[in-house]
mmCIF file of C-alpha atoms and ligand atoms in Angstrom:
data_model
loop_
_atom_site.group_PDB
_atom_site.id
_atom_site.type_symbol
_atom_site.label_atom_id
_atom_site.label_comp_id
_atom_site.label_asym_id
_atom_site.label_seq_id
_atom_site.Cartn_x
_atom_site.Cartn_y
_atom_site.Cartn_z
ATOM 1 C CA MET A 1 -13.220 -12.402 19.364
ATOM 2 C CA THR A 2 -11.751 -9.156 17.951
ATOM 3 C CA HIS A 3 -13.831 -7.430 15.290
ATOM 4 C CA THR A 4 -11.737 -5.435 12.812
ATOM 5 C CA LEU A 5 -13.119 -2.933 10.302
ATOM 6 C CA ILE A 6 -10.876 -2.776 7.223
ATOM 7 C CA THR A 7 -11.430 0.178 4.904
ATOM 8 C CA GLY A 8 -10.259 -0.712 1.415
ATOM 9 C CA GLY A 9 -10.420 -4.365 2.410
ATOM 10 C CA ALA A 10 -11.138 -5.560 -1.136
ATOM 11 C CA GLY A 11 -7.860 -4.100 -2.319
ATOM 12 C CA PHE A 12 -4.588 -5.876 -2.708
ATOM 13 C CA ILE A 13 -3.212 -5.397 0.827
ATOM 14 C CA GLY A 14 -6.632 -5.222 2.518
ATOM 15 C CA SER A 15 -7.726 -8.601 1.170
ATOM 16 C CA HIS A 16 -4.558 -10.274 2.481
ATOM 17 C CA LEU A 17 -5.166 -8.629 5.864
ATOM 18 C CA SER A 18 -8.768 -9.858 5.929
ATOM 19 C CA GLU A 19 -7.608 -13.362 5.109
ATOM 20 C CA ALA A 20 -4.974 -13.349 7.883
ATOM 21 C CA LEU A 21 -7.452 -12.125 10.515
ATOM 22 C CA LEU A 22 -10.131 -14.629 9.528
ATOM 23 C CA ALA A 23 -7.529 -17.405 9.670
ATOM 24 C CA ARG A 24 -6.975 -16.458 13.327
ATOM 25 C CA GLY A 25 -10.710 -16.806 13.991
ATOM 26 C CA ASP A 26 -11.326 -13.024 14.194
ATOM 27 C CA GLN A 27 -14.336 -11.177 12.849
ATOM 28 C CA VAL A 28 -13.771 -8.889 9.834
ATOM 29 C CA THR A 29 -15.912 -6.228 8.186
ATOM 30 C CA VAL A 30 -14.680 -4.762 4.914
ATOM 31 C CA ILE A 31 -15.895 -1.469 3.508
ATOM 32 C CA ASP A 32 -14.811 -0.875 -0.076
ATOM 33 C CA ASP A 33 -16.374 0.978 -3.014
ATOM 34 C CA LEU A 34 -14.463 -1.268 -5.459
ATOM 35 C CA SER A 35 -12.969 1.795 -7.164
ATOM 36 C CA THR A 36 -9.562 0.125 -7.259
ATOM 37 C CA GLY A 37 -10.336 -2.944 -5.130
ATOM 38 C CA ARG A 38 -11.819 -6.053 -6.756
ATOM 39 C CA PHE A 39 -14.620 -8.263 -5.512
ATOM 40 C CA GLU A 40 -12.633 -11.304 -6.737
ATOM 41 C CA ASN A 41 -10.036 -10.512 -4.049
ATOM 42 C CA ILE A 42 -12.530 -11.187 -1.249
ATOM 43 C CA GLU A 43 -14.951 -13.568 -2.950
ATOM 44 C CA PRO A 44 -13.451 -16.679 -1.302
ATOM 45 C CA LEU A 45 -13.880 -14.991 2.117
ATOM 46 C CA THR A 46 -17.606 -14.405 1.748
ATOM 47 C CA ALA A 47 -18.335 -18.026 2.724
ATOM 48 C CA ASN A 48 -16.833 -17.395 6.186
ATOM 49 C CA LYS A 49 -19.512 -16.516 8.780
ATOM 50 C CA ASN A 50 -17.096 -14.114 10.476
ATOM 51 C CA PHE A 51 -16.757 -12.012 7.320
ATOM 52 C CA ARG A 52 -18.976 -9.159 6.197
ATOM 53 C CA PHE A 53 -18.656 -6.880 3.161
ATOM 54 C CA ALA A 54 -20.147 -3.396 2.754
ATOM 55 C CA LEU A 55 -20.034 -2.131 -0.840
ATOM 56 C CA GLU A 56 -19.869 1.528 0.076
ATOM 57 C CA THR A 57 -17.595 4.555 0.139
ATOM 58 C CA ILE A 58 -15.946 5.580 3.416
ATOM 59 C CA THR A 59 -17.260 9.114 3.002
ATOM 60 C CA ASN A 60 -20.825 7.796 3.568
ATOM 61 C CA GLU A 61 -21.165 9.009 7.140
ATOM 62 C CA THR A 62 -24.223 6.965 8.076
ATOM 63 C CA VAL A 63 -22.663 3.680 7.033
ATOM 64 C CA MET A 64 -19.265 4.525 8.540
ATOM 65 C CA ASP A 65 -20.925 5.503 11.808
ATOM 66 C CA ARG A 66 -22.685 2.152 12.066
ATOM 67 C CA LEU A 67 -19.627 0.111 11.097
ATOM 68 C CA GLY A 68 -17.427 2.140 13.448
ATOM 69 C CA SER A 69 -19.806 1.549 16.344
ATOM 70 C CA GLU A 70 -19.856 -2.210 15.718
ATOM 71 C CA CYS A 71 -16.109 -2.881 15.441
ATOM 72 C CA ASP A 72 -13.271 -2.934 17.998
ATOM 73 C CA ARG A 73 -10.620 -1.294 15.792
ATOM 74 C CA ILE A 74 -10.108 0.154 12.316
ATOM 75 C CA LEU A 75 -7.409 -0.586 9.764
ATOM 76 C CA HIS A 76 -7.638 2.307 7.306
ATOM 77 C CA LEU A 77 -6.316 1.232 3.917
ATOM 78 C CA ALA A 78 -8.867 2.807 1.574
ATOM 79 C CA ALA A 79 -7.048 5.232 -0.708
ATOM 80 C CA ALA A 80 -6.543 6.188 -4.326
ATOM 81 C CA VAL A 81 -3.192 4.589 -5.142
ATOM 82 C CA GLY A 82 -0.899 3.945 -8.079
ATOM 83 C CA VAL A 83 1.061 6.228 -10.325
ATOM 84 C CA GLN A 84 -1.243 6.117 -13.338
ATOM 85 C CA LEU A 85 -4.385 6.762 -11.310
ATOM 86 C CA ILE A 86 -2.810 9.773 -9.656
ATOM 87 C CA VAL A 87 -1.708 11.315 -12.914
ATOM 88 C CA ASN A 88 -5.028 10.512 -14.636
ATOM 89 C CA ASP A 89 -7.451 11.453 -11.857
ATOM 90 C CA PRO A 90 -5.958 13.958 -9.408
ATOM 91 C CA VAL A 91 -9.301 15.208 -8.067
ATOM 92 C CA ARG A 92 -10.352 11.733 -7.032
ATOM 93 C CA THR A 93 -6.936 11.104 -5.458
ATOM 94 C CA ILE A 94 -7.075 14.194 -3.288
ATOM 95 C CA GLU A 95 -10.727 13.823 -2.294
ATOM 96 C CA THR A 96 -10.549 10.120 -1.488
ATOM 97 C CA ASN A 97 -7.363 10.403 0.502
ATOM 98 C CA VAL A 98 -8.117 13.526 2.501
ATOM 99 C CA MET A 99 -11.895 13.406 3.014
ATOM 100 C CA GLY A 100 -11.847 9.640 3.468
ATOM 101 C CA CYS A 101 -9.241 9.728 6.218
ATOM 102 C CA GLU A 102 -11.064 12.570 7.964
ATOM 103 C CA ALA A 103 -14.272 10.506 7.937
ATOM 104 C CA VAL A 104 -12.503 7.476 9.414
ATOM 105 C CA LEU A 105 -10.811 9.462 12.183
ATOM 106 C CA ARG A 106 -14.049 11.222 13.147
ATOM 107 C CA VAL A 107 -15.842 7.895 13.596
ATOM 108 C CA ALA A 108 -12.866 6.451 15.491
ATOM 109 C CA ARG A 109 -12.949 9.390 17.891
ATOM 110 C CA ARG A 110 -16.700 9.041 18.411
ATOM 111 C CA TYR A 111 -16.405 5.393 19.470
ATOM 112 C CA ARG A 112 -12.793 5.480 20.780
ATOM 113 C CA ARG A 113 -11.564 2.895 18.284
ATOM 114 C CA LYS A 114 -7.866 2.326 17.683
ATOM 115 C CA VAL A 115 -6.797 3.163 14.118
ATOM 116 C CA PHE A 116 -3.981 1.931 11.904
ATOM 117 C CA LEU A 117 -3.366 4.414 9.072
ATOM 118 C CA ALA A 118 -1.766 3.035 5.921
ATOM 119 C CA SER A 119 0.624 5.638 4.597
ATOM 120 C CA THR A 120 3.391 5.553 2.030
ATOM 121 C CA SER A 121 7.083 6.157 1.407
ATOM 122 C CA GLU A 122 5.856 8.862 -1.005
ATOM 123 C CA VAL A 123 5.623 11.176 2.022
ATOM 124 C CA TYR A 124 9.436 11.492 1.912
ATOM 125 C CA GLY A 125 8.881 13.114 -1.489
ATOM 126 C CA LYS A 126 12.058 13.760 -3.459
ATOM 127 C CA ASN A 127 14.327 13.781 -0.456
ATOM 128 C CA ASN A 128 17.249 11.708 -1.784
ATOM 129 C CA LYS A 129 18.480 10.413 1.543
ATOM 130 C CA VAL A 130 19.357 6.710 1.764
ATOM 131 C CA PRO A 131 17.885 5.009 3.734
ATOM 132 C CA PHE A 132 14.787 6.906 4.932
ATOM 133 C CA CYS A 133 14.216 7.223 8.704
ATOM 134 C CA GLU A 134 10.780 8.108 10.018
ATOM 135 C CA GLU A 135 11.951 11.571 11.145
ATOM 136 C CA ASP A 136 13.426 12.549 7.759
ATOM 137 C CA ASP A 137 12.017 15.526 5.852
ATOM 138 C CA GLY A 138 9.321 15.268 3.209
ATOM 139 C CA VAL A 139 10.561 17.241 0.193
ATOM 140 C CA PHE A 140 7.697 17.966 -2.162
ATOM 141 C CA GLY A 141 7.805 19.514 -5.624
ATOM 142 C CA ALA A 142 5.679 22.192 -7.229
ATOM 143 C CA THR A 143 1.877 21.985 -7.022
ATOM 144 C CA THR A 144 1.827 21.988 -10.830
ATOM 145 C CA VAL A 145 3.415 18.497 -10.811
ATOM 146 C CA THR A 146 0.581 16.043 -10.200
ATOM 147 C CA ARG A 147 2.661 13.414 -8.438
ATOM 148 C CA TRP A 148 2.958 15.634 -5.366
ATOM 149 C CA ALA A 149 -0.812 15.687 -4.880
ATOM 150 C CA TYR A 150 -0.622 12.085 -3.754
ATOM 151 C CA ALA A 151 2.336 12.599 -1.415
ATOM 152 C CA THR A 152 0.789 15.743 0.040
ATOM 153 C CA SER A 153 -2.612 14.092 0.565
ATOM 154 C CA LYS A 154 -1.060 11.195 2.474
ATOM 155 C CA ALA A 155 1.158 13.556 4.485
ATOM 156 C CA LEU A 156 -1.961 15.483 5.467
ATOM 157 C CA ASP A 157 -3.580 12.195 6.576
ATOM 158 C CA GLU A 158 -0.570 11.583 8.816
ATOM 159 C CA PHE A 159 -0.753 15.108 10.265
ATOM 160 C CA LEU A 160 -4.426 14.636 10.981
ATOM 161 C CA ALA A 161 -3.978 11.222 12.620
ATOM 162 C CA LEU A 162 -1.112 12.509 14.791
ATOM 163 C CA ALA A 163 -3.176 15.574 15.735
ATOM 164 C CA TYR A 164 -6.075 13.341 16.835
ATOM 165 C CA HIS A 165 -3.603 11.371 18.909
ATOM 166 C CA ARG A 166 -1.988 14.419 20.535
ATOM 167 C CA SER A 167 -5.011 16.556 21.184
ATOM 168 C CA GLN A 168 -7.789 13.977 21.562
ATOM 169 C CA HIS A 169 -5.784 10.987 22.837
ATOM 170 C CA LEU A 170 -7.068 8.791 20.021
ATOM 171 C CA PRO A 171 -4.938 5.638 19.779
ATOM 172 C CA VAL A 172 -3.451 5.687 16.263
ATOM 173 C CA VAL A 173 -0.450 4.092 14.614
ATOM 174 C CA ILE A 174 0.900 4.963 11.177
ATOM 175 C CA GLY A 175 2.693 2.582 8.810
ATOM 176 C CA ARG A 176 4.552 3.869 5.749
ATOM 177 C CA PHE A 177 4.572 1.161 3.078
ATOM 178 C CA PHE A 178 7.505 0.875 0.686
ATOM 179 C CA ASN A 179 6.706 -0.977 -2.586
ATOM 180 C CA THR A 180 4.499 -3.771 -1.269
ATOM 181 C CA VAL A 181 4.042 -6.603 -3.757
ATOM 182 C CA GLY A 182 2.354 -9.977 -4.080
ATOM 183 C CA PRO A 183 -0.517 -11.862 -5.684
ATOM 184 C CA ARG A 184 -3.672 -9.746 -6.392
ATOM 185 C CA GLN A 185 -1.776 -6.519 -7.068
ATOM 186 C CA SER A 186 -3.256 -5.354 -10.344
ATOM 187 C CA ALA A 187 -1.205 -4.478 -13.426
ATOM 188 C CA GLN A 188 -3.678 -1.688 -14.226
ATOM 189 C CA TYR A 189 -2.336 1.037 -11.967
ATOM 190 C CA GLY A 190 1.253 1.275 -13.134
ATOM 191 C CA MET A 191 3.091 -0.703 -10.427
ATOM 192 C CA VAL A 192 6.207 -2.194 -11.866
ATOM 193 C CA ILE A 193 6.187 -5.870 -10.827
ATOM 194 C CA PRO A 194 2.653 -6.751 -11.971
ATOM 195 C CA ARG A 195 3.374 -4.871 -15.201
ATOM 196 C CA PHE A 196 6.644 -6.714 -15.869
ATOM 197 C CA VAL A 197 5.122 -10.116 -15.014
ATOM 198 C CA SER A 198 2.052 -9.664 -17.208
ATOM 199 C CA GLN A 199 4.201 -8.310 -20.064
ATOM 200 C CA ALA A 200 6.581 -11.285 -19.754
ATOM 201 C CA LEU A 201 3.747 -13.830 -19.706
ATOM 202 C CA ARG A 202 2.146 -12.283 -22.795
ATOM 203 C CA GLY A 203 5.498 -12.165 -24.586
ATOM 204 C CA ASP A 204 5.214 -8.365 -24.893
ATOM 205 C CA PRO A 205 8.242 -6.104 -24.456
ATOM 206 C CA ILE A 206 9.163 -5.535 -20.782
ATOM 207 C CA THR A 207 9.060 -1.753 -20.369
ATOM 208 C CA VAL A 208 11.985 -0.549 -18.261
ATOM 209 C CA TYR A 209 11.766 3.220 -17.783
ATOM 210 C CA ASP A 210 14.774 5.457 -18.313
ATOM 211 C CA ASP A 211 18.097 3.542 -18.133
ATOM 212 C CA GLY A 212 16.840 0.994 -15.574
ATOM 213 C CA THR A 213 19.485 1.835 -12.964
ATOM 214 C CA GLN A 214 16.828 3.264 -10.615
ATOM 215 C CA SER A 215 16.128 0.850 -7.772
ATOM 216 C CA ARG A 216 13.500 -0.205 -5.243
ATOM 217 C CA CYS A 217 13.090 -2.643 -2.342
ATOM 218 C CA PHE A 218 10.036 -4.906 -2.713
ATOM 219 C CA CYS A 219 8.328 -6.363 0.330
ATOM 220 C CA ASN A 220 5.976 -9.359 0.206
ATOM 221 C CA VAL A 221 2.414 -8.443 1.218
ATOM 222 C CA ARG A 222 2.313 -11.272 3.790
ATOM 223 C CA ASP A 223 5.315 -9.722 5.560
ATOM 224 C CA VAL A 224 3.528 -6.349 5.439
ATOM 225 C CA VAL A 225 0.334 -7.859 6.904
ATOM 226 C CA ARG A 226 2.368 -9.302 9.763
ATOM 227 C CA ALA A 227 3.881 -5.845 10.409
ATOM 228 C CA ILE A 228 0.460 -4.136 10.458
ATOM 229 C CA LEU A 229 -0.920 -6.604 13.007
ATOM 230 C CA LEU A 230 2.166 -6.375 15.234
ATOM 231 C CA LEU A 231 1.869 -2.575 15.196
ATOM 232 C CA ILE A 232 -1.863 -2.318 15.934
ATOM 233 C CA GLU A 233 -1.537 -4.844 18.742
ATOM 234 C CA ASN A 234 1.426 -3.128 20.423
ATOM 235 C CA PRO A 235 0.561 -0.279 22.835
ATOM 236 C CA ALA A 236 4.173 0.994 22.615
ATOM 237 C CA ALA A 237 3.570 1.819 18.923
ATOM 238 C CA GLU A 238 0.691 4.230 19.591
ATOM 239 C CA GLY A 239 1.051 7.796 18.316
ATOM 240 C CA GLN A 240 4.043 6.833 16.196
ATOM 241 C CA VAL A 241 5.087 6.406 12.561
ATOM 242 C CA PHE A 242 6.866 3.284 11.251
ATOM 243 C CA ASN A 243 8.496 2.402 7.956
ATOM 244 C CA ILE A 244 7.373 -1.006 6.666
ATOM 245 C CA GLY A 245 9.423 -2.461 3.840
ATOM 246 C CA SER A 246 12.204 -4.674 2.627
ATOM 247 C CA VAL A 247 15.847 -3.596 2.534
ATOM 248 C CA GLU A 248 16.745 -5.942 -0.358
ATOM 249 C CA GLU A 249 17.487 -3.463 -3.178
ATOM 250 C CA ILE A 250 17.221 -4.222 -6.900
ATOM 251 C CA SER A 251 17.537 -2.085 -10.065
ATOM 252 C CA MET A 252 14.644 -2.068 -12.540
ATOM 253 C CA ARG A 253 16.942 -3.488 -15.209
ATOM 254 C CA ALA A 254 17.905 -6.423 -12.944
ATOM 255 C CA LEU A 255 14.252 -6.855 -11.978
ATOM 256 C CA ALA A 256 13.225 -7.107 -15.643
ATOM 257 C CA GLU A 257 15.885 -9.759 -16.221
ATOM 258 C CA LYS A 258 14.806 -11.729 -13.153
ATOM 259 C CA VAL A 259 11.154 -11.650 -14.262
ATOM 260 C CA LYS A 260 12.159 -12.732 -17.768
ATOM 261 C CA SER A 261 14.208 -15.683 -16.538
ATOM 262 C CA ARG A 262 11.695 -16.838 -13.891
ATOM 263 C CA THR A 263 8.794 -16.764 -16.367
ATOM 264 C CA GLY A 264 10.935 -18.360 -19.111
ATOM 265 C CA SER A 265 9.695 -15.551 -21.361
ATOM 266 C CA ALA A 266 11.111 -14.609 -24.768
ATOM 267 C CA SER A 267 10.082 -10.958 -24.241
ATOM 268 C CA LYS A 268 12.509 -8.214 -25.217
ATOM 269 C CA ILE A 269 13.542 -5.731 -22.532
ATOM 270 C CA THR A 270 13.018 -2.197 -23.877
ATOM 271 C CA LEU A 271 14.117 1.112 -22.365
ATOM 272 C CA ILE A 272 11.435 3.818 -22.417
ATOM 273 C CA PRO A 273 12.249 7.489 -21.762
ATOM 274 C CA TYR A 274 10.380 9.021 -18.820
ATOM 275 C CA GLU A 275 8.600 11.640 -20.993
ATOM 276 C CA GLN A 276 7.027 8.835 -23.022
ATOM 277 C CA ALA A 277 6.263 6.677 -19.965
ATOM 278 C CA TYR A 278 4.489 9.282 -17.893
ATOM 279 C CA ASN A 279 3.463 11.961 -20.451
ATOM 280 C CA GLY A 280 5.472 14.520 -18.462
ATOM 281 C CA GLY A 281 4.135 15.829 -15.132
ATOM 282 C CA PHE A 282 5.976 13.134 -13.211
ATOM 283 C CA GLU A 283 9.274 12.812 -11.388
ATOM 284 C CA ASP A 284 10.680 9.381 -10.590
ATOM 285 C CA MET A 285 12.723 8.532 -7.492
ATOM 286 C CA ARG A 286 16.075 6.975 -8.372
ATOM 287 C CA GLN A 287 16.347 4.996 -5.156
ATOM 288 C CA ARG A 288 14.091 4.309 -2.213
ATOM 289 C CA ILE A 289 15.223 2.267 0.786
ATOM 290 C CA PRO A 290 13.571 2.166 4.208
ATOM 291 C CA ASP A 291 15.395 2.207 7.499
ATOM 292 C CA ILE A 292 13.460 -0.447 9.436
ATOM 293 C CA GLN A 293 15.299 -0.293 12.747
ATOM 294 C CA LYS A 294 12.384 1.378 14.506
ATOM 295 C CA ILE A 295 9.756 -1.275 13.766
ATOM 296 C CA ARG A 296 12.309 -3.988 14.507
ATOM 297 C CA ARG A 297 13.106 -2.401 17.872
ATOM 298 C CA VAL A 298 9.463 -1.941 18.916
ATOM 299 C CA THR A 299 7.880 -5.124 17.516
ATOM 300 C CA GLY A 300 10.743 -7.440 16.508
ATOM 301 C CA TRP A 301 9.433 -7.449 12.904
ATOM 302 C CA GLN A 302 11.608 -7.957 9.880
ATOM 303 C CA PRO A 303 10.829 -9.160 6.361
ATOM 304 C CA GLU A 304 11.206 -12.904 5.875
ATOM 305 C CA ILE A 305 10.145 -13.675 2.294
ATOM 306 C CA SER A 306 12.737 -13.306 -0.494
ATOM 307 C CA LEU A 307 12.109 -11.412 -3.739
ATOM 308 C CA GLU A 308 12.535 -14.654 -5.718
ATOM 309 C CA LYS A 309 9.797 -16.409 -3.744
ATOM 310 C CA THR A 310 7.554 -13.358 -4.070
ATOM 311 C CA LEU A 311 8.101 -13.164 -7.838
ATOM 312 C CA ASP A 312 7.194 -16.850 -8.194
ATOM 313 C CA GLU A 313 3.943 -16.272 -6.259
ATOM 314 C CA ILE A 314 3.071 -13.315 -8.496
ATOM 315 C CA ILE A 315 3.921 -15.217 -11.680
ATOM 316 C CA GLU A 316 1.692 -18.083 -10.525
ATOM 317 C CA PHE A 317 -1.126 -15.585 -9.796
ATOM 318 C CA PHE A 318 -0.922 -14.015 -13.273
ATOM 319 C CA ARG A 319 -0.817 -17.422 -14.941
ATOM 320 C CA ARG A 320 -4.159 -18.154 -13.248
ATOM 321 C CA GLN A 321 -5.665 -14.655 -13.678
ATOM 322 C CA PRO A 322 -4.085 -13.095 -16.788
ATOM 323 C CA LYS A 323 -6.547 -10.174 -16.802
ATOM 324 C CA ALA A 324 -5.764 -8.965 -13.244
HETATM 325 N N1 LIG B 401 8.885 1.305 -13.795
HETATM 326 C C1 LIG B 401 9.420 0.753 -14.936
HETATM 327 N N2 LIG B 401 8.561 0.225 -15.867
HETATM 328 C C2 LIG B 401 7.212 0.184 -15.687
HETATM 329 C C3 LIG B 401 6.664 0.730 -14.502
HETATM 330 C C4 LIG B 401 7.532 1.283 -13.569
HETATM 331 O O1 LIG B 401 10.662 0.764 -15.149
HETATM 332 O O2 LIG B 401 6.515 -0.329 -16.576
HETATM 333 C C5 LIG B 401 9.816 1.853 -12.777
HETATM 334 C C6 LIG B 401 9.455 3.255 -12.263
HETATM 335 O O3 LIG B 401 10.002 4.248 -13.092
HETATM 336 C C7 LIG B 401 10.084 3.253 -10.892
HETATM 337 C C8 LIG B 401 9.983 1.775 -10.457
HETATM 338 O O4 LIG B 401 9.715 1.033 -11.634
HETATM 339 O O5 LIG B 401 11.433 3.627 -10.952
HETATM 340 C C9 LIG B 401 8.888 1.512 -9.432
HETATM 341 O O6 LIG B 401 7.665 2.028 -9.916
HETATM 342 P P1 LIG B 401 6.286 1.827 -9.166
HETATM 343 O O7 LIG B 401 5.296 2.708 -9.860
HETATM 344 O O8 LIG B 401 5.982 0.369 -9.075
HETATM 345 O O9 LIG B 401 6.568 2.313 -7.682
HETATM 346 P P2 LIG B 401 7.082 3.727 -7.075
HETATM 347 O O10 LIG B 401 7.682 4.563 -8.168
HETATM 348 O O11 LIG B 401 5.879 4.328 -6.470
HETATM 349 O O12 LIG B 401 8.110 3.315 -6.074
#
């Protein structure tokens, strides 16, 4: 029976991963300090004898050492994420992302554990290429613009993981997530779909930023979980970086309309200028599409769940848990 340590396992993606592994009969240990994760996400799993939860930060070396020694592999998802959190608390973002990843890699090296590092499409920065290939440049803005602290911290995590692979032969694989969505993603951290859905269900205005022509590709978390497991279990993926995302593009204006019609909401759709939305200090990407040929070639993965189905799952989740 494989024993997986999931850092950030009480978070949105981590809890879905835990669930998928337990469903296969695997053993799962989650370490999470519940800074952005929620105990409710993993509460149903606590009844499973193969599940264990450590309420602790990954920078606690003693605890990480013990958990690292006991597991077979590590899925590192613990990070400070979300636009609002980054703008509001840059120190925590940088420290959690950089020191946390260092701590995980050190333990992995000590016990020779394979690591999956969760990274982000943010590492392409403001490169405006469409679509993004794994080898494309990261184009970061000035250090005075807070957004780039997040991108830079995750890029440094990637550098570090690749350096451990090259110089210490640590088996690592890096996945760059593009706008992962699904039930349990909180509306509190600025992500667009949970915000639109909770606004629509409350009957509040749906806040489309700028003119709403900017677009994204949203990938269902269950598709992302499948990609992570295919990557960590494939020796050919070691030492490499993979985009993980959907290629189904939608504008924020069209997204707002879809959310409104699928919830049957009477909400107005309002356009909000960027300065008002983000209090300055933020630059938005107009378009962000992954090239997913590499992961498809190596693992055969491709997204299977449509945006409509995903939206219905999220709407159902917020109807049950309006405060999420
Ligand atoms: N966005 C929006 N209204 C909101 C929140 C976000 O129009 O209430 C837009 C945002 O400007 C961006 C897109 O939705 O263009 C995706 O934002 P999110 O923060 O979810 O993801 P990211 O920008 O990191 O891709």
